Every structure is written in structure tokens, then in C-alpha cells.
PDB file of C-alpha atoms in Angstrom:
ATOM      1  CA  UNK A 314      33.460 -78.853 -12.072  1.00 88.00           C
ATOM      2  CA  UNK A 315      36.983 -78.365 -13.384  1.00 94.00           C
ATOM      3  CA  UNK A 316      37.711 -75.181 -15.333  1.00 94.00           C
ATOM      4  CA  UNK A 317      40.596 -73.785 -17.362  1.00 94.00           C
ATOM      5  CA  UNK A 318      40.584 -70.015 -16.895  1.00 93.00           C
ATOM      6  CA  UNK A 319      42.417 -67.232 -18.713  1.00 93.00           C
ATOM      7  CA  UNK A 320      42.230 -63.573 -17.669  1.00 94.00           C
ATOM      8  CA  UNK A 321      44.078 -60.999 -19.780  1.00 94.00           C
ATOM      9  CA  UNK A 322      44.361 -57.295 -18.961  1.00 95.00           C
ATOM     10  CA  UNK A 323      46.154 -54.831 -21.249  1.00 94.00           C
ATOM     11  CA  UNK A 324      46.943 -51.168 -20.681  1.00 92.00           C
ATOM     12  CA  UNK A 325      48.132 -48.961 -23.556  1.00 92.00           C
ATOM     13  CA  UNK A 326      49.383 -45.406 -22.992  1.00 89.00           C
ATOM     14  CA  UNK A 327      49.300 -42.561 -25.530  1.00 87.00           C
ATOM     15  CA  UNK A 328      52.536 -41.260 -24.004  1.00 86.00           C
ATOM     16  CA  UNK A 329      55.008 -43.523 -22.246  1.00 87.00           C
ATOM     17  CA  UNK A 330      54.251 -44.028 -18.567  1.00 84.00           C
ATOM     18  CA  UNK A 331      57.048 -44.249 -16.026  1.00 83.00           C
ATOM     19  CA  UNK A 332      57.585 -45.317 -12.428  1.00 85.00           C
ATOM     20  CA  UNK A 333      54.549 -47.576 -12.276  1.00 91.00           C
ATOM     21  CA  UNK A 334      53.619 -49.369  -9.052  1.00 94.00           C
ATOM     22  CA  UNK A 335      50.780 -51.884  -9.248  1.00 94.00           C
ATOM     23  CA  UNK A 336      48.808 -54.327  -7.098  1.00 97.00           C
ATOM     24  CA  UNK A 337      47.276 -57.298  -8.916  1.00 98.00           C
ATOM     25  CA  UNK A 338      44.478 -59.468  -7.555  1.00 98.00           C
ATOM     26  CA  UNK A 339      43.992 -61.859 -10.452  1.00 97.00           C
ATOM     27  CA  UNK A 340      44.883 -65.236  -8.931  1.00 96.00           C
ATOM     28  CA  UNK A 341      41.932 -67.281  -7.592  1.00 96.00           C
ATOM     29  CA  UNK A 342      42.396 -68.824  -4.180  1.00 91.00           C
ATOM     30  CA  UNK A 343      41.162 -71.818  -2.240  1.00 93.00           C
ATOM     31  CA  UNK A 344      37.911 -71.954  -0.321  1.00 89.00           C
ATOM     32  CA  UNK A 345      35.279 -74.317   1.072  1.00 85.00           C
ATOM     33  CA  UNK A 346      34.131 -75.318  -2.442  1.00 92.00           C
ATOM     34  CA  UNK A 347      37.073 -74.203  -4.564  1.00 96.00           C
ATOM     35  CA  UNK A 348      40.647 -75.336  -5.124  1.00 96.00           C
ATOM     36  CA  UNK A 349      43.339 -73.784  -7.281  1.00 97.00           C
ATOM     37  CA  UNK A 350      44.852 -76.793  -9.062  1.00 96.00           C
ATOM     38  CA  UNK A 351      47.469 -74.734 -10.911  1.00 96.00           C
ATOM     39  CA  UNK A 352      47.975 -71.096 -11.749  1.00 96.00           C
ATOM     40  CA  UNK A 353      50.449 -68.694 -13.324  1.00 97.00           C
ATOM     41  CA  UNK A 354      50.395 -64.894 -13.322  1.00 97.00           C
ATOM     42  CA  UNK A 355      52.674 -63.237 -15.892  1.00 97.00           C
ATOM     43  CA  UNK A 356      53.442 -59.688 -16.987  1.00 97.00           C
ATOM     44  CA  UNK A 357      54.825 -58.437 -20.303  1.00 97.00           C
ATOM     45  CA  UNK A 358      57.173 -56.641 -20.072  1.00 96.00           C
ATOM     46  CA  UNK A 359      58.538 -58.246 -16.926  1.00 96.00           C
ATOM     47  CA  UNK A 360      58.588 -55.869 -13.921  1.00 96.00           C
ATOM     48  CA  UNK A 361      61.754 -54.617 -12.253  1.00 95.00           C
ATOM     49  CA  UNK A 362      60.322 -55.767  -8.913  1.00 96.00           C
ATOM     50  CA  UNK A 363      57.751 -58.414  -8.015  1.00 97.00           C
ATOM     51  CA  UNK A 364      56.489 -59.748  -4.716  1.00 98.00           C
ATOM     52  CA  UNK A 365      53.703 -62.284  -4.172  1.00 97.00           C
ATOM     53  CA  UNK A 366      51.884 -62.259  -0.857  1.00 97.00           C
ATOM     54  CA  UNK A 367      48.461 -62.455   0.771  1.00 97.00           C
ATOM     55  CA  UNK A 368      46.456 -59.339   1.701  1.00 97.00           C
ATOM     56  CA  UNK A 369      44.439 -58.714   4.884  1.00 97.00           C
ATOM     57  CA  UNK A 370      41.354 -60.521   3.599  1.00 97.00           C
ATOM     58  CA  UNK A 371      43.353 -63.558   2.462  1.00 96.00           C
ATOM     59  CA  UNK A 372      43.432 -62.735  -1.253  1.00 97.00           C
ATOM     60  CA  UNK A 373      46.454 -63.544  -3.406  1.00 97.00           C
ATOM     61  CA  UNK A 374      48.188 -60.196  -4.048  1.00 98.00           C
ATOM     62  CA  UNK A 375      51.054 -59.559  -6.467  1.00 98.00           C
ATOM     63  CA  UNK A 376      52.998 -56.314  -6.182  1.00 98.00           C
ATOM     64  CA  UNK A 377      54.847 -55.133  -9.300  1.00 97.00           C
ATOM     65  CA  UNK A 378      57.022 -52.106 -10.027  1.00 95.00           C
ATOM     66  CA  UNK A 379      58.334 -50.710 -13.315  1.00 94.00           C
ATOM     67  CA  UNK A 380      61.194 -48.219 -13.562  1.00 91.00           C
ATOM     68  CA  UNK A 381      61.514 -48.154 -17.383  1.00 90.00           C
ATOM     69  CA  UNK A 382      58.932 -46.298 -19.529  1.00 89.00           C
ATOM     70  CA  UNK A 383      55.851 -48.283 -20.536  1.00 90.00           C
ATOM     71  CA  UNK A 384      53.923 -47.954 -23.797  1.00 92.00           C
ATOM     72  CA  UNK A 385      51.852 -51.080 -23.145  1.00 93.00           C
ATOM     73  CA  UNK A 386      51.728 -53.641 -20.379  1.00 94.00           C
ATOM     74  CA  UNK A 387      49.940 -56.983 -20.409  1.00 96.00           C
ATOM     75  CA  UNK A 388      48.940 -59.034 -17.362  1.00 97.00           C
ATOM     76  CA  UNK A 389      47.777 -62.604 -17.876  1.00 97.00           C
ATOM     77  CA  UNK A 390      46.525 -65.265 -15.501  1.00 97.00           C
ATOM     78  CA  UNK A 391      46.150 -68.839 -16.693  1.00 96.00           C
ATOM     79  CA  UNK A 392      45.096 -71.627 -14.401  1.00 96.00           C
ATOM     80  CA  UNK A 393      42.943 -74.613 -13.612  1.00 97.00           C
ATOM     81  CA  UNK A 394      40.366 -74.448 -10.827  1.00 97.00           C
ATOM     82  CA  UNK A 395      38.141 -77.072  -9.284  1.00 96.00           C
ATOM     83  CA  UNK A 396      34.783 -75.688  -8.196  1.00 94.00           C
ATOM     84  CA  UNK A 397      32.094 -77.675  -6.398  1.00 91.00           C
ATOM     85  CA  UNK A 398      28.516 -76.874  -5.517  1.00 85.00           C
ATOM     86  CA  UNK A 399      27.729 -76.092  -1.916  1.00 80.00           C
ATOM     87  CA  UNK A 400      24.770 -78.003  -0.480  1.00 77.00           C
ATOM     88  CA  UNK A 401      21.853 -75.724   0.253  1.00 76.00           C
ATOM     89  CA  UNK A 402      21.634 -75.304   3.997  1.00 74.00           C
ATOM     90  CA  UNK A 403      18.556 -75.082   6.176  1.00 79.00           C
ATOM     91  CA  UNK A 404      17.593 -71.527   7.021  1.00 87.00           C
ATOM     92  CA  UNK A 405      18.790 -71.414  10.629  1.00 91.00           C
ATOM     93  CA  UNK A 406      19.578 -67.715  10.499  1.00 94.00           C
ATOM     94  CA  UNK A 407      18.410 -65.391  13.228  1.00 95.00           C
ATOM     95  CA  UNK A 408      15.616 -62.894  12.775  1.00 97.00           C
ATOM     96  CA  UNK A 409      16.644 -59.538  11.341  1.00 98.00           C
ATOM     97  CA  UNK A 410      15.618 -57.934  14.639  1.00 97.00           C
ATOM     98  CA  UNK A 411      18.266 -60.043  16.427  1.00 97.00           C
ATOM     99  CA  UNK A 412      21.228 -59.142  14.216  1.00 97.00           C
ATOM    100  CA  UNK A 413      22.635 -56.570  16.636  1.00 96.00           C
ATOM    101  CA  UNK A 414      22.712 -59.146  19.416  1.00 96.00           C
ATOM    102  CA  UNK A 415      24.288 -61.751  17.126  1.00 96.00           C
ATOM    103  CA  UNK A 416      27.008 -59.293  16.097  1.00 97.00           C
ATOM    104  CA  UNK A 417      27.722 -58.430  19.731  1.00 97.00           C
ATOM    105  CA  UNK A 418      28.471 -62.123  20.337  1.00 96.00           C
ATOM    106  CA  UNK A 419      31.349 -62.045  17.823  1.00 96.00           C
ATOM    107  CA  UNK A 420      34.445 -60.766  19.706  1.00 95.00           C
ATOM    108  CA  UNK A 421      36.848 -61.326  16.806  1.00 95.00           C
ATOM    109  CA  UNK A 422      38.361 -58.760  14.455  1.00 96.00           C
ATOM    110  CA  UNK A 423      39.913 -61.448  12.239  1.00 96.00           C
ATOM    111  CA  UNK A 424      39.704 -60.823   8.471  1.00 96.00           C
ATOM    112  CA  UNK A 425      36.486 -62.848   8.191  1.00 95.00           C
ATOM    113  CA  UNK A 426      34.759 -61.111  11.112  1.00 97.00           C
ATOM    114  CA  UNK A 427      31.442 -59.488  10.154  1.00 98.00           C
ATOM    115  CA  UNK A 428      32.335 -56.190  11.843  1.00 98.00           C
ATOM    116  CA  UNK A 429      34.601 -55.199   8.912  1.00 98.00           C
ATOM    117  CA  UNK A 430      31.645 -55.430   6.522  1.00 98.00           C
ATOM    118  CA  UNK A 431      28.978 -53.397   8.294  1.00 97.00           C
ATOM    119  CA  UNK A 432      30.049 -49.757   8.039  1.00 95.00           C
ATOM    120  CA  UNK A 433      30.807 -47.444   5.127  1.00 97.00           C
ATOM    121  CA  UNK A 434      33.686 -48.362   2.816  1.00 97.00           C
ATOM    122  CA  UNK A 435      35.440 -46.601  -0.072  1.00 96.00           C
ATOM    123  CA  UNK A 436      32.803 -47.375  -2.699  1.00 96.00           C
ATOM    124  CA  UNK A 437      29.733 -48.076  -0.549  1.00 97.00           C
ATOM    125  CA  UNK A 438      28.338 -45.456   1.818  1.00 96.00           C
ATOM    126  CA  UNK A 439      24.847 -45.267   3.333  1.00 95.00           C
ATOM    127  CA  UNK A 440      22.229 -44.295   0.726  1.00 97.00           C
ATOM    128  CA  UNK A 441      18.847 -43.365   2.265  1.00 97.00           C
ATOM    129  CA  UNK A 442      16.868 -44.334  -0.854  1.00 97.00           C
ATOM    130  CA  UNK A 443      18.476 -47.794  -0.952  1.00 98.00           C
ATOM    131  CA  UNK A 444      17.908 -48.335   2.782  1.00 98.00           C
ATOM    132  CA  UNK A 445      14.263 -47.327   2.362  1.00 98.00           C
ATOM    133  CA  UNK A 446      13.952 -49.797  -0.503  1.00 98.00           C
ATOM    134  CA  UNK A 447      15.296 -52.595   1.719  1.00 97.00           C
ATOM    135  CA  UNK A 448      12.983 -51.741   4.589  1.00 97.00           C
ATOM    136  CA  UNK A 449      10.010 -51.620   2.237  1.00 97.00           C
ATOM    137  CA  UNK A 450      10.392 -55.251   1.151  1.00 96.00           C
ATOM    138  CA  UNK A 451      11.496 -56.872   4.433  1.00 97.00           C
ATOM    139  CA  UNK A 452      10.292 -57.336   8.000  1.00 96.00           C
ATOM    140  CA  UNK A 453      12.197 -57.443  11.272  1.00 97.00           C
ATOM    141  CA  UNK A 454      10.728 -60.847  12.148  1.00 97.00           C
ATOM    142  CA  UNK A 455      12.038 -62.494   8.962  1.00 97.00           C
ATOM    143  CA  UNK A 456      15.120 -64.764   9.053  1.00 97.00           C
ATOM    144  CA  UNK A 457      18.179 -62.927   7.767  1.00 97.00           C
ATOM    145  CA  UNK A 458      18.799 -65.452   4.973  1.00 97.00           C
ATOM    146  CA  UNK A 459      15.235 -64.915   3.775  1.00 96.00           C
ATOM    147  CA  UNK A 460      15.844 -61.152   3.835  1.00 97.00           C
ATOM    148  CA  UNK A 461      19.042 -61.508   1.802  1.00 98.00           C
ATOM    149  CA  UNK A 462      17.301 -63.624  -0.826  1.00 97.00           C
ATOM    150  CA  UNK A 463      14.352 -61.219  -0.971  1.00 97.00           C
ATOM    151  CA  UNK A 464      16.625 -58.226  -1.615  1.00 98.00           C
ATOM    152  CA  UNK A 465      18.525 -60.122  -4.314  1.00 98.00           C
ATOM    153  CA  UNK A 466      15.264 -61.035  -6.035  1.00 97.00           C
ATOM    154  CA  UNK A 467      13.909 -57.493  -5.833  1.00 98.00           C
ATOM    155  CA  UNK A 468      17.084 -55.923  -7.229  1.00 98.00           C
ATOM    156  CA  UNK A 469      17.176 -58.475 -10.041  1.00 97.00           C
ATOM    157  CA  UNK A 470      13.675 -57.364 -10.984  1.00 96.00           C
ATOM    158  CA  UNK A 471      14.337 -53.641 -10.517  1.00 95.00           C
ATOM    159  CA  UNK A 472      17.784 -53.165 -12.117  1.00 96.00           C
ATOM    160  CA  UNK A 473      18.305 -53.649 -15.859  1.00 96.00           C
ATOM    161  CA  UNK A 474      21.654 -55.167 -16.805  1.00 94.00           C
ATOM    162  CA  UNK A 475      23.138 -52.546 -19.150  1.00 94.00           C
ATOM    163  CA  UNK A 476      26.894 -52.415 -19.877  1.00 91.00           C
ATOM    164  CA  UNK A 477      26.541 -48.955 -21.431  1.00 92.00           C
ATOM    165  CA  UNK A 478      24.834 -47.293 -18.453  1.00 94.00           C
ATOM    166  CA  UNK A 479      27.750 -47.012 -16.004  1.00 93.00           C
ATOM    167  CA  UNK A 480      31.514 -47.147 -15.699  1.00 91.00           C
ATOM    168  CA  UNK A 481      33.905 -48.358 -13.019  1.00 89.00           C
ATOM    169  CA  UNK A 482      33.543 -45.094 -11.049  1.00 92.00           C
ATOM    170  CA  UNK A 483      29.728 -45.019 -10.878  1.00 95.00           C
ATOM    171  CA  UNK A 484      28.468 -44.873  -7.299  1.00 96.00           C
ATOM    172  CA  UNK A 485      25.609 -47.070  -6.006  1.00 97.00           C
ATOM    173  CA  UNK A 486      23.241 -44.130  -5.505  1.00 97.00           C
ATOM    174  CA  UNK A 487      23.453 -43.139  -9.180  1.00 97.00           C
ATOM    175  CA  UNK A 488      23.085 -46.690 -10.486  1.00 97.00           C
ATOM    176  CA  UNK A 489      20.119 -47.299  -8.180  1.00 97.00           C
ATOM    177  CA  UNK A 490      18.408 -44.055  -9.191  1.00 97.00           C
ATOM    178  CA  UNK A 491      18.771 -44.955 -12.884  1.00 97.00           C
ATOM    179  CA  UNK A 492      17.878 -48.619 -12.283  1.00 97.00           C
ATOM    180  CA  UNK A 493      20.597 -49.673 -14.737  1.00 96.00           C
ATOM    181  CA  UNK A 494      24.114 -51.049 -14.454  1.00 96.00           C
ATOM    182  CA  UNK A 495      26.369 -54.090 -14.513  1.00 95.00           C
ATOM    183  CA  UNK A 496      27.299 -56.701 -11.926  1.00 95.00           C
ATOM    184  CA  UNK A 497      29.616 -54.295 -10.073  1.00 96.00           C
ATOM    185  CA  UNK A 498      26.812 -51.749  -9.691  1.00 97.00           C
ATOM    186  CA  UNK A 499      24.179 -54.312  -8.717  1.00 98.00           C
ATOM    187  CA  UNK A 500      26.509 -55.846  -6.133  1.00 98.00           C
ATOM    188  CA  UNK A 501      27.374 -52.441  -4.662  1.00 98.00           C
ATOM    189  CA  UNK A 502      23.669 -51.572  -4.467  1.00 98.00           C
ATOM    190  CA  UNK A 503      22.913 -54.821  -2.674  1.00 98.00           C
ATOM    191  CA  UNK A 504      25.788 -54.310  -0.236  1.00 98.00           C
ATOM    192  CA  UNK A 505      24.411 -50.847   0.570  1.00 98.00           C
ATOM    193  CA  UNK A 506      20.916 -52.334   0.906  1.00 98.00           C
ATOM    194  CA  UNK A 507      22.062 -54.990   3.366  1.00 98.00           C
ATOM    195  CA  UNK A 508      24.320 -52.765   5.451  1.00 98.00           C
ATOM    196  CA  UNK A 509      21.575 -50.161   5.589  1.00 98.00           C
ATOM    197  CA  UNK A 510      19.400 -52.580   7.604  1.00 98.00           C
ATOM    198  CA  UNK A 511      22.230 -53.959   9.733  1.00 98.00           C
ATOM    199  CA  UNK A 512      23.406 -57.011   7.750  1.00 98.00           C
ATOM    200  CA  UNK A 513      27.172 -57.254   7.162  1.00 98.00           C
ATOM    201  CA  UNK A 514      27.897 -57.611   3.458  1.00 98.00           C
ATOM    202  CA  UNK A 515      30.976 -57.789   1.246  1.00 98.00           C
ATOM    203  CA  UNK A 516      32.015 -57.902  -2.385  1.00 98.00           C
ATOM    204  CA  UNK A 517      33.363 -60.898  -4.306  1.00 98.00           C
ATOM    205  CA  UNK A 518      35.169 -60.643  -7.635  1.00 97.00           C
ATOM    206  CA  UNK A 519      35.471 -63.658  -9.856  1.00 96.00           C
ATOM    207  CA  UNK A 520      34.478 -65.458 -13.026  1.00 94.00           C
ATOM    208  CA  UNK A 521      31.353 -67.079 -14.405  1.00 90.00           C
ATOM    209  CA  UNK A 522      31.204 -70.174 -16.531  1.00 84.00           C
ATOM    210  CA  UNK A 523      31.158 -68.769 -20.083  1.00 69.00           C
ATOM    211  CA  UNK A 524      28.817 -71.343 -21.596  1.00 70.00           C
ATOM    212  CA  UNK A 525      25.955 -72.730 -19.481  1.00 67.00           C
ATOM    213  CA  UNK A 526      24.972 -76.388 -19.382  1.00 64.00           C
ATOM    214  CA  UNK A 527      22.761 -77.481 -22.288  1.00 72.00           C
ATOM    215  CA  UNK A 528      19.218 -76.225 -21.995  1.00 75.00           C
ATOM    216  CA  UNK A 529      20.016 -73.502 -19.443  1.00 72.00           C
ATOM    217  CA  UNK A 530      20.069 -69.739 -20.176  1.00 69.00           C
ATOM    218  CA  UNK A 531      23.356 -67.868 -20.458  1.00 63.00           C
ATOM    219  CA  UNK A 532      24.169 -65.913 -17.294  1.00 64.00           C
ATOM    220  CA  UNK A 533      24.623 -62.146 -17.416  1.00 56.00           C
ATOM    221  CA  UNK A 534      28.200 -61.008 -16.881  1.00 53.00           C
ATOM    222  CA  UNK A 535      29.958 -64.088 -18.242  1.00 59.00           C
ATOM    223  CA  UNK A 536      32.058 -62.179 -20.792  1.00 64.00           C
ATOM    224  CA  UNK A 537      34.205 -60.354 -18.243  1.00 76.00           C
ATOM    225  CA  UNK A 538      35.116 -60.530 -14.582  1.00 90.00           C
ATOM    226  CA  UNK A 539      31.980 -60.947 -12.545  1.00 94.00           C
ATOM    227  CA  UNK A 540      30.951 -59.724  -9.094  1.00 97.00           C
ATOM    228  CA  UNK A 541      28.557 -60.916  -6.445  1.00 98.00           C
ATOM    229  CA  UNK A 542      27.770 -60.461  -2.738  1.00 98.00           C
ATOM    230  CA  UNK A 543      28.606 -62.274   0.479  1.00 98.00           C
ATOM    231  CA  UNK A 544      26.294 -61.701   3.427  1.00 98.00           C
ATOM    232  CA  UNK A 545      26.675 -62.663   7.074  1.00 98.00           C
ATOM    233  CA  UNK A 546      23.470 -64.318   8.273  1.00 97.00           C
ATOM    234  CA  UNK A 547      24.223 -64.720  11.969  1.00 96.00           C
ATOM    235  CA  UNK A 548      26.343 -67.061  14.064  1.00 95.00           C
ATOM    236  CA  UNK A 549      24.532 -70.255  13.083  1.00 94.00           C
ATOM    237  CA  UNK A 550      24.720 -69.810   9.286  1.00 94.00           C
ATOM    238  CA  UNK A 551      27.704 -67.478   8.919  1.00 94.00           C
ATOM    239  CA  UNK A 552      28.631 -66.220   5.444  1.00 96.00           C
ATOM    240  CA  UNK A 553      26.661 -67.080   2.318  1.00 95.00           C
ATOM    241  CA  UNK A 554      27.273 -65.872  -1.251  1.00 96.00           C
ATOM    242  CA  UNK A 555      24.570 -64.712  -3.638  1.00 97.00           C
ATOM    243  CA  UNK A 556      24.613 -63.331  -7.186  1.00 97.00           C
ATOM    244  CA  UNK A 557      21.978 -60.561  -7.444  1.00 97.00           C
ATOM    245  CA  UNK A 558      22.750 -59.912 -11.127  1.00 95.00           C
ATOM    246  CA  UNK A 559      21.342 -63.360 -11.899  1.00 93.00           C
ATOM    247  CA  UNK A 560      19.329 -63.779  -8.651  1.00 95.00           C
ATOM    248  CA  UNK A 561      20.908 -67.086  -7.714  1.00 94.00           C
ATOM    249  CA  UNK A 562      22.952 -68.576  -4.937  1.00 94.00           C
ATOM    250  CA  UNK A 563      26.593 -68.892  -5.889  1.00 94.00           C
ATOM    251  CA  UNK A 564      27.507 -72.379  -7.000  1.00 91.00           C
ATOM    252  CA  UNK A 565      29.663 -74.415  -9.352  1.00 91.00           C
ATOM    253  CA  UNK A 566      29.320 -71.843 -12.167  1.00 90.00           C
ATOM    254  CA  UNK A 567      31.107 -69.197 -10.053  1.00 94.00           C
ATOM    255  CA  UNK A 568      34.872 -69.004  -9.467  1.00 95.00           C
ATOM    256  CA  UNK A 569      35.928 -66.526  -6.786  1.00 96.00           C
ATOM    257  CA  UNK A 570      39.127 -64.482  -7.077  1.00 97.00           C
ATOM    258  CA  UNK A 571      39.050 -61.990  -4.200  1.00 97.00           C
ATOM    259  CA  UNK A 572      36.806 -60.772  -1.397  1.00 98.00           C
ATOM    260  CA  UNK A 573      36.627 -57.351   0.214  1.00 98.00           C
ATOM    261  CA  UNK A 574      34.335 -54.627   1.442  1.00 98.00           C
ATOM    262  CA  UNK A 575      33.720 -53.319  -2.086  1.00 98.00           C
ATOM    263  CA  UNK A 576      35.410 -53.127  -5.494  1.00 97.00           C
ATOM    264  CA  UNK A 577      38.225 -50.939  -4.158  1.00 97.00           C
ATOM    265  CA  UNK A 578      39.505 -53.899  -2.110  1.00 97.00           C
ATOM    266  CA  UNK A 579      39.476 -56.392  -4.991  1.00 97.00           C
ATOM    267  CA  UNK A 580      40.246 -54.487  -8.217  1.00 96.00           C
ATOM    268  CA  UNK A 581      42.240 -56.829 -10.498  1.00 96.00           C
ATOM    269  CA  UNK A 582      44.802 -54.093 -11.222  1.00 95.00           C
ATOM    270  CA  UNK A 583      45.306 -51.069  -8.995  1.00 93.00           C
ATOM    271  CA  UNK A 584      48.224 -48.688  -8.617  1.00 89.00           C
ATOM    272  CA  UNK A 585      49.865 -45.440  -9.623  1.00 87.00           C
ATOM    273  CA  UNK A 586      52.244 -44.176 -12.331  1.00 84.00           C
ATOM    274  CA  UNK A 587      53.654 -41.014 -13.867  1.00 81.00           C
ATOM    275  CA  UNK A 588      52.010 -40.272 -17.180  1.00 76.00           C
ATOM    276  CA  UNK A 589      50.119 -37.739 -19.272  1.00 75.00           C
ATOM    277  CA  UNK A 590      47.618 -38.089 -22.068  1.00 75.00           C
ATOM    278  CA  UNK A 591      45.053 -40.816 -22.543  1.00 82.00           C
ATOM    279  CA  UNK A 592      45.280 -44.515 -21.936  1.00 82.00           C
ATOM    280  CA  UNK A 593      43.116 -47.461 -22.938  1.00 87.00           C
ATOM    281  CA  UNK A 594      42.455 -50.779 -21.255  1.00 89.00           C
ATOM    282  CA  UNK A 595      41.165 -54.105 -22.468  1.00 89.00           C
ATOM    283  CA  UNK A 596      40.032 -57.115 -20.449  1.00 88.00           C
ATOM    284  CA  UNK A 597      39.181 -60.594 -21.680  1.00 88.00           C
ATOM    285  CA  UNK A 598      38.079 -63.721 -19.827  1.00 92.00           C
ATOM    286  CA  UNK A 599      37.765 -67.344 -20.906  1.00 89.00           C
ATOM    287  CA  UNK A 600      36.254 -69.947 -18.582  1.00 91.00           C
ATOM    288  CA  UNK A 601      36.284 -73.368 -20.230  1.00 89.00           C
ATOM    289  CA  UNK A 602      34.855 -76.475 -18.535  1.00 89.00           C
ATOM    290  CA  UNK A 603      37.262 -79.413 -18.589  1.00 89.00           C
ATOM    291  CA  UNK A 604      35.840 -82.868 -19.071  1.00 76.00           C
ATOM    292  CA  UNK A 605      37.100 -85.011 -16.236  1.00 62.00           C
ATOM    293  CA  UNK A 606      37.884 -88.675 -16.704  1.00 55.00           C
ATOM    294  CA  UNK A 607      37.029 -91.194 -14.036  1.00 46.00           C
ATOM    295  CA  UNK A 608      40.007 -93.093 -12.531  1.00 46.00           C
ATOM    296  CA  UNK A 609      39.042 -96.223 -14.500  1.00 43.00           C
ATOM    297  CA  UNK A 610      38.975 -94.269 -17.764  1.00 42.00           C
ATOM    298  CA  UNK A 611      42.274 -92.592 -16.926  1.00 39.00           C
ATOM    299  CA  UNK A 612      44.006 -95.916 -16.196  1.00 38.00           C
ATOM    300  CA  UNK A 613      42.549 -97.500 -19.318  1.00 38.00           C
ATOM    301  CA  UNK A 614      43.785 -94.734 -21.570  1.00 37.00           C
ATOM    302  CA  UNK A 615      47.168 -94.641 -19.920  1.00 32.00           C
ATOM    303  CA  UNK A 616      47.704 -98.322 -20.516  1.00 33.00           C
ATOM    304  CA  UNK A 617      46.927 -98.079 -24.221  1.00 34.00           C
ATOM    305  CA  UNK A 618      48.957 -94.918 -24.994  1.00 35.00           C
TER     306      UNK A 618
END
């Protein structure tokens, strides 16, 4: 699938903010089933300083700094992304009981190494109730991929998608206790559930196709940035991605932007500034499928234009 994507983020301050320093992770990258065809990240007003680079986990990171007072600031990404489906692999993952041995066979501390995604992180710490939930629906003799899918299915059934129940600061323990939340909460809960039983897990931010194919139900979370989970299923399978909010394997409807240990690593806008009073923020996302022409059609049209 080919998509045209627009992500707009606006901040408005009751009193002018000064000396702002911001990190933006809004530009999708390339991956095994994804290619950034074109992309542009703009800010209004333009910053006094800008630097584009790649962070530790390989995400596109834009640093911006403002020295003049800000009443409002708008960030906007526009781009075209090609996203393909990944073929469903055979379940060659190790048994859950063998995960410790499998991890010990990975000597690397490269950004994609599973060791970075096993312990506590800023937004996801061990939660005994979530770990108990995981243990109650899985067995040590089950393949890890089967365990991951079982936890996704159980959380999809247990947690009600409710945009009014939480905010960006809600911790996984609270969302799990209330059994309500949005994709960020459900993903954080699943990460805690997997790490609690020894499975490395990370967080993926991205977009969902806004309108589903004809005859298919609309996916939850398609009106804003979405989030899902990546889980390491042993040396043979490696990393897989799964969307517990919709209980589905990630495919051509999902466009990834950034990966990290939790939301703190992938927030679209993060930084600091000098200000007082209230501020408001507004996000909007458009993901529009682009009808692709075959080479024959493209040549035919070109010759008649």
C-alpha cells in the first residue's frame, strides 16, 4: 500500500513561552516492510536552531530551539510512505521456559538487542497484578509467539477502548486496574505483561489507515497517532509486532514512526521551555491510501497527456 500522511501538532500558550528546546520524532523511517518515499517536517514559526539526526534506536530525530517568545507553534509532517504486508511466519519460537537461555545467547548490546527491552523503563515498571494476569493465561511450555498472541487477545477482551478514561501521564497499573484506556495504555500494559514473564518488549508509535478496506470494520485508534507492541520471540523468530488494541498482527494498515522502550522514548514532541499559565495542544492525523497505477497504465497516460 502507498499512503499520503499528514501529522499536525499545535501548541498554544496562555502566556508567551521562551527559550524552548524540543525533540521531534514525527518522521517515519524505513524498515523491512516500509519505505519513506518522501517526507517533509516543518515548523511555524521557524526555529532559531534545527538539527536532524538519528537517535539510539534508529528513529529520525529533529532537534529545534527557539529563543524568541512563542504564543503558538505548529509542527507538521507531510509525506508518502510505502507499506507492505509481512508474510506470516511459522511459529519457530522457543518455549517460554527457554527464554533465559535464548537471551544469554545474544552477546550484542546494539540498539535492536533484546536486552534493552527487558527491564524497567521510564513509563513501564514491574506491576505484580499484570504479571499475575500474564502467568494466569500462559504456560512455560508454550512457544513464545503463542504466548504473545494469547496476551494480546486477552487484553483486547479485558480492556475497553475509552479515550476519556486516561491521559498521557496515566501509568499501566492504573489503566489495568480500571480496565479502560487508549492504545498507549493498552500497549504499556502489554509491555509490562510480557516483561513480567521474561519476554523483551518495546513500544512502537505510528499511524493507522484512517479508512479500512470495504467491508472491514474501522480500527480503534485511527484518528490520532497509534501505538502497538514489538516482542522478541527468541533467536529463530526475532522481533514481531502486534497491535493489542485491535488484537491483530501489524500489517499494511500500520505505518511505524519510532520504536523505543515505552512512550517516553518515542513521544512525537518532547522538550522544555520557560513559561507560566496554561497551554493547550491539538493533534491531527490523516492517512490516505494512494491508488497506484501499474507501469503499463502509467506509460499509457503519459503518452496521451
